[in-house]
Every structure is written in C-alpha cells, then in structure tokens.
Tab-separated table of C-alpha atoms in Angstrom:
chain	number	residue	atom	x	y	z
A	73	UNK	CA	-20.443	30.156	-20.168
A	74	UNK	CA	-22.079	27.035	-18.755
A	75	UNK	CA	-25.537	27.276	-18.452
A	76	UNK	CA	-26.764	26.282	-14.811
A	77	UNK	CA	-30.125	23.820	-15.037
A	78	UNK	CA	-33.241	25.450	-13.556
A	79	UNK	CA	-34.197	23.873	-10.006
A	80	UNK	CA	-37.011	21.657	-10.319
A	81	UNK	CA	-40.365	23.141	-8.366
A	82	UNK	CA	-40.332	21.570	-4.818
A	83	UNK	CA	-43.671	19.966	-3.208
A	84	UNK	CA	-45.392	21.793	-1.158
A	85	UNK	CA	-44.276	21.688	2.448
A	86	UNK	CA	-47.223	18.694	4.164
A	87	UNK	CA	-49.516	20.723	6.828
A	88	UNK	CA	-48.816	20.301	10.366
A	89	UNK	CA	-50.239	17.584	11.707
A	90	UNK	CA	-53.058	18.448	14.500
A	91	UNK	CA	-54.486	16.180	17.030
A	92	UNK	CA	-58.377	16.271	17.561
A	93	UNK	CA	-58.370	16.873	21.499
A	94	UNK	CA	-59.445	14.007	24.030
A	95	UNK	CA	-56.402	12.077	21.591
A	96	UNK	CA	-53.282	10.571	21.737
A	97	UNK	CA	-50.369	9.629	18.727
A	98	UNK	CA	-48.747	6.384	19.055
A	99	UNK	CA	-45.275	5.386	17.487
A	100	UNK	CA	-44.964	2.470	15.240
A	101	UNK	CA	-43.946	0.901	18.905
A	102	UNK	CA	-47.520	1.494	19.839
A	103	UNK	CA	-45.364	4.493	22.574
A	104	UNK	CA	-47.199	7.607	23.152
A	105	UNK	CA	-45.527	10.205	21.572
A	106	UNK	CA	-48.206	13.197	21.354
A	107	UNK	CA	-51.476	14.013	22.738
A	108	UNK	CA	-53.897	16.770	23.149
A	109	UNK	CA	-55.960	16.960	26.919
A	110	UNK	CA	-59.666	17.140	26.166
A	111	UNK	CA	-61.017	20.838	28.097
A	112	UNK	CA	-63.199	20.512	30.793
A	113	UNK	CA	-66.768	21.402	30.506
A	114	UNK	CA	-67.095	25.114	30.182
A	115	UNK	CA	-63.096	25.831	30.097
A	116	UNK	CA	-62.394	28.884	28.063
A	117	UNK	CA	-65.948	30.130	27.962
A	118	UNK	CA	-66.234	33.945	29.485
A	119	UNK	CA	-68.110	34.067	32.708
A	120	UNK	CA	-71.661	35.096	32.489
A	121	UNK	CA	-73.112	37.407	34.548
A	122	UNK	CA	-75.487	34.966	36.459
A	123	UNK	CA	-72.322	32.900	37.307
A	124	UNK	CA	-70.510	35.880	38.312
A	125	UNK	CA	-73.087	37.307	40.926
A	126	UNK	CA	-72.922	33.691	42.282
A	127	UNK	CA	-69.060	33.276	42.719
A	128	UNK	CA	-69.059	36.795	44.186
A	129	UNK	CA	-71.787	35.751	46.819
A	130	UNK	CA	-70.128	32.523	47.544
A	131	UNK	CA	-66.575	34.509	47.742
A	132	UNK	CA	-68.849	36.666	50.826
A	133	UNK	CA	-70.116	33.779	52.301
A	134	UNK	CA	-66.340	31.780	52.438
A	135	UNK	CA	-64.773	35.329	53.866
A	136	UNK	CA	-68.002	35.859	56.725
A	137	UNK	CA	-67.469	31.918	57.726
A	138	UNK	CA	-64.037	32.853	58.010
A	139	UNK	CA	-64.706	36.104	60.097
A	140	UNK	CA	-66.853	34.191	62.519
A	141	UNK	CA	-64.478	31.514	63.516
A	142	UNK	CA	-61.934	34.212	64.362
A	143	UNK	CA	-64.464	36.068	66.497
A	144	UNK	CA	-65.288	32.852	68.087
A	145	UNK	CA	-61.798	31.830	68.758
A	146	UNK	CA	-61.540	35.405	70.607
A	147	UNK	CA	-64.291	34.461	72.475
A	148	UNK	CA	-63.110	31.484	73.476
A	149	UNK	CA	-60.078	33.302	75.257
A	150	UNK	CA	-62.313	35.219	77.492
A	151	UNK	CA	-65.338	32.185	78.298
A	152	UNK	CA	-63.263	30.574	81.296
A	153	UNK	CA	-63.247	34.252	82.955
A	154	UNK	CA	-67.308	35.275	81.964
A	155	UNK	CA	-70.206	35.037	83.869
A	156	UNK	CA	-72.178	31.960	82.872
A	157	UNK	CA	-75.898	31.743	84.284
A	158	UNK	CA	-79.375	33.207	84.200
A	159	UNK	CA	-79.301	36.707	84.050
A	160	UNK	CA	-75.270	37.193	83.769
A	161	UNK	CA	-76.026	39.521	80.655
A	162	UNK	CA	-77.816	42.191	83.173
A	163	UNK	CA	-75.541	41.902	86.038
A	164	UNK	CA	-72.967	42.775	84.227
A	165	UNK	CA	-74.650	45.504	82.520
A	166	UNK	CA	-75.022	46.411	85.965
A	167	UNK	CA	-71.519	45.884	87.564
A	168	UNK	CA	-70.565	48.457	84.719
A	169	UNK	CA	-71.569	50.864	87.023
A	170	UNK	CA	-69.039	49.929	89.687
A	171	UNK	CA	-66.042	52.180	90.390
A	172	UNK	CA	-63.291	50.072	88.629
A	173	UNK	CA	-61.124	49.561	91.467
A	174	UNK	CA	-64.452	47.496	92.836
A	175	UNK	CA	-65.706	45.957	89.686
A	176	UNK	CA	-65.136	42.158	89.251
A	177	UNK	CA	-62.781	41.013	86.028
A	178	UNK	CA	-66.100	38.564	85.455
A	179	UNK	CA	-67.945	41.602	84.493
A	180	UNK	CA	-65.769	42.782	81.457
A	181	UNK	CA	-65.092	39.201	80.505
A	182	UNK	CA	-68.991	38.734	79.939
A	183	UNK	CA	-69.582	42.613	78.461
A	184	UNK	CA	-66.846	41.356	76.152
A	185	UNK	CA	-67.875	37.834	75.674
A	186	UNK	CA	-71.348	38.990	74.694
A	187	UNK	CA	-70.326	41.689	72.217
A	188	UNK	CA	-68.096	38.790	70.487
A	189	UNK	CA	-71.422	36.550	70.093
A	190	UNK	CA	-73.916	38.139	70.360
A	191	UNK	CA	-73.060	41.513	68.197
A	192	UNK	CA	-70.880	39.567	65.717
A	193	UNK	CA	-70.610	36.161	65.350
A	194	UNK	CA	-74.522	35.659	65.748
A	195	UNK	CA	-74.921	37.699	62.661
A	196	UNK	CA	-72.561	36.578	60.701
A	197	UNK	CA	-73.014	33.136	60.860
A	198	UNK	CA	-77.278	33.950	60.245
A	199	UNK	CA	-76.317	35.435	57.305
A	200	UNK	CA	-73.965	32.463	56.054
A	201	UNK	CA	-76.670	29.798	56.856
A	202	UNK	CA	-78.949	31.765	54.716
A	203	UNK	CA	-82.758	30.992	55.050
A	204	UNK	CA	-82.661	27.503	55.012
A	205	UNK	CA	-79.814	26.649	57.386
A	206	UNK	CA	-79.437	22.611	58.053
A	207	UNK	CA	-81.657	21.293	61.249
A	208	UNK	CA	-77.411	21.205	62.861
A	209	UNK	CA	-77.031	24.923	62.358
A	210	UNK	CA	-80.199	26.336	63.246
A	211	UNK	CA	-79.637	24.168	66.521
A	212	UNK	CA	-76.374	26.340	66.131
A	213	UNK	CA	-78.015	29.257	66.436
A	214	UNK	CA	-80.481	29.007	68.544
A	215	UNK	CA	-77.665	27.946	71.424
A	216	UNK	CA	-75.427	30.541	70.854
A	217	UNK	CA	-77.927	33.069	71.350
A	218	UNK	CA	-78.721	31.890	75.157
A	219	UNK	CA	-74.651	31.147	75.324
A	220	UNK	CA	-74.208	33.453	78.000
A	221	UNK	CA	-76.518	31.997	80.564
A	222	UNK	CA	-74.771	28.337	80.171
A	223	UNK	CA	-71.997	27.850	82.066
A	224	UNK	CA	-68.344	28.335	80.506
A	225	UNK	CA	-67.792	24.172	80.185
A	226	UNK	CA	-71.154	24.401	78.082
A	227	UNK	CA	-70.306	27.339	76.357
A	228	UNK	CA	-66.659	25.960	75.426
A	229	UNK	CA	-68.726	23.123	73.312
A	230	UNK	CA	-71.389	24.968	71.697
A	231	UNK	CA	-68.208	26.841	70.545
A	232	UNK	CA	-66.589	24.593	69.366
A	233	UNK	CA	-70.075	23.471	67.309
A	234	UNK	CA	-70.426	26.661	66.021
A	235	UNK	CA	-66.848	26.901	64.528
A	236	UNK	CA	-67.204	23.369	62.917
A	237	UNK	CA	-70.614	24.608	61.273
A	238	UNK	CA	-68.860	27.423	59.892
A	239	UNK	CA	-65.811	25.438	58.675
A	240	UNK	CA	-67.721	22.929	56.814
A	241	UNK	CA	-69.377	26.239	54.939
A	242	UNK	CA	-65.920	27.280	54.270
A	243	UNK	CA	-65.019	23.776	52.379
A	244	UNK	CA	-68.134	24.054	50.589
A	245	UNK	CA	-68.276	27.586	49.196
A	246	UNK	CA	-64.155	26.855	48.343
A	247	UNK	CA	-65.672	23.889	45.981
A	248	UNK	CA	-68.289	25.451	44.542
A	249	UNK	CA	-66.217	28.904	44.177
A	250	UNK	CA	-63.553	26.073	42.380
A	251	UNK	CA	-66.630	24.563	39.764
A	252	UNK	CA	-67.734	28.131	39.168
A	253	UNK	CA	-64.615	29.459	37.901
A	254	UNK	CA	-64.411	25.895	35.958
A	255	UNK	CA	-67.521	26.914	34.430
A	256	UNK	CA	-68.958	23.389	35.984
A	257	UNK	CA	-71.358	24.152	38.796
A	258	UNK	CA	-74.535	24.968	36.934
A	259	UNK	CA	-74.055	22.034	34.758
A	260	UNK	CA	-73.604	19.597	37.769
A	261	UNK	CA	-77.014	21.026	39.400
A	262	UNK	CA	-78.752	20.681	36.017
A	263	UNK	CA	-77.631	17.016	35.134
A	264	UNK	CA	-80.693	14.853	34.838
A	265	UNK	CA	-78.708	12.134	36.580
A	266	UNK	CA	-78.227	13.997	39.810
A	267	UNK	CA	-80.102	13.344	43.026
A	268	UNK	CA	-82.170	16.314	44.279
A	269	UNK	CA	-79.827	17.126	47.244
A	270	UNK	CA	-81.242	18.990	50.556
A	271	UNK	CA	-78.597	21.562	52.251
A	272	UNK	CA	-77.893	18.486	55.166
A	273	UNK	CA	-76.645	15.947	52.586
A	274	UNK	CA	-74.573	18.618	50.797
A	275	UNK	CA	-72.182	20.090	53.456
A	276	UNK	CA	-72.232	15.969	55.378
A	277	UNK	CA	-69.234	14.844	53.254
A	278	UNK	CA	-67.424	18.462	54.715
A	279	UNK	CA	-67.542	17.128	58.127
C-alpha cells in the first residue's frame, strides 16, 4: 500500500487588515477602495445626566413654542370679529350678561380672543423666553398683553410678531436638541475659540 506524504503545515492565515478611522485605502491606481468615517465628537458616548435634563427641557421648550403658535393661529380666526379698544376686556365681561338673543357676536369673539392670549399663549410663550428673553420678545410680550385694546389691524401684526418669535425658538431648540443627542453642544459652548454669544445674536441667524 502506497504511503500518502504528510501535508506540509500551512502559514498562518494574515490578520484582517483594519483601517485607523478618519482613513482611506488607495489601489495601486491611487482609487479609493476602503475607508473608515472618523466619529463625531461625543458619538457613541452614553448620555449623561446633565445632558439629559437639558435635551428634555429643550424638547419642552420646542413642544410649548409649538403650542403657542397654534393658539395664536386660533386667535387669529376670531381678531377681525373682537372688540379692539380701551376697555373692550370689561365690556365684554359685561355684555356676558345680556340675554343671548341681544348679545353682540363682538362680545364672544373678544371673551374668546382674550382667553386664547391672555390665558394661554401669554404664558406659554413667558415661559419659553425664559428670564432673559431678547429686547424683540420682551417687546413681544409686553404688546400682547394690552392686545385687546389695539385695534384688530394692530392686533393682526403683533400676531404675526409673536408667532415669528416663537418659530425662531422652535429652529433653535431643534439644533441644539440635534448637538445634544450628537453629544456636541457642551463642547461647542466650552471651546476657547467661541465668541461669548448674548440670546439676540443666537436665535438672529433663525430669522
């Protein structure tokens, strides 16, 4: 019987190459054939608690800017039919009292129009400018609380204002909700390189 040879011991099998990331591989062609995307700052790191509490308060903020436009918008459907000088608050707290078969359609419109600002937008948009609200949206503020003594042509702009104000807050809470979850927000406000920034010169490129 014919003895078979022994195989001879193979080499071992080369390790798999591995690109270091932020790299590419080039062919003999000098083609890209491979390459390995360099993370972002912060990708893949769990979320810390500090940066949590922030991107749930900034998640508020985006939802209550939301809320107030919509009540604004409703309020907008009712300003052409509300009362809209001195003292229109108390006559129609007053014309409440009428039998409804004699009480003017003006008199719910500005009930109506002055629950929508005054009990909910006014709030909500106080609480979404925060303490330090820019010099635009304390002027904000300040008009839409006297809204219902300006006449509906006046009140149709300081509207309009108002929702503006509050979509700008919407852009920026969405981009700092985005660098949060990147794990990039906290480094961006700590770079030594950054301008100190006021409130005004942050939300100005969200017009």
């Amino acid at each position: 019987v014919a003895r078979v040879p022994p195989t001879p011991p193979q080499p071992p099998a080369p390790a798999p190459f591995t690109l270091p990331q932020g790299s590419t591989r080039f062919d003999p062609a000098g083609k890209p054939i491979a390459s390995v995307a360099k993370p972002l700052p912060g990708a893949n790191r769990p979320m810390s608690a500090t940066v949590q509490k922030e991107l749930i308060q900034t998640e508020e903020e985006i939802e209550g800017a939301r809320s107030a436009i919509g009540i604004i918008k409703q309020a907008e459907g009712v300003n052409e039919k509300a009362m809209g000088f001195t003292g229109a608050g108390a006559v129609a707290s007053a014309g409440t009292l009428l039998p409804n078969a004699l009480k003017p359609k003006t008199v719910d419109a500005t009930i109506n129009l002055d629950n929508l600002i005054q009990g909910s937008a006014l709030p909500q948009l106080k609480a979404i400018f925060g303490g330090m609200p820019t010099e635009g949206e304390r002027a904000i503020l300040l008009e839409l609380q006297g809204s219902s003594s300006k006449p509906a042509s006046v009140r149709k702009e300081i509207f309009k204002r108002a929702i503006q104000a509050a979509e700008r807050r919407v852009k920026f809470g969405s981009e700092k909700a985005k660098q949060l979850r990147a794990g990039t927000y906290f480094q961006e406000q700590s770079a030594p390189e950054a301008p100190a920034a006021n409130v005004d010169d942050l939300l100005e490129k969200y017009k």
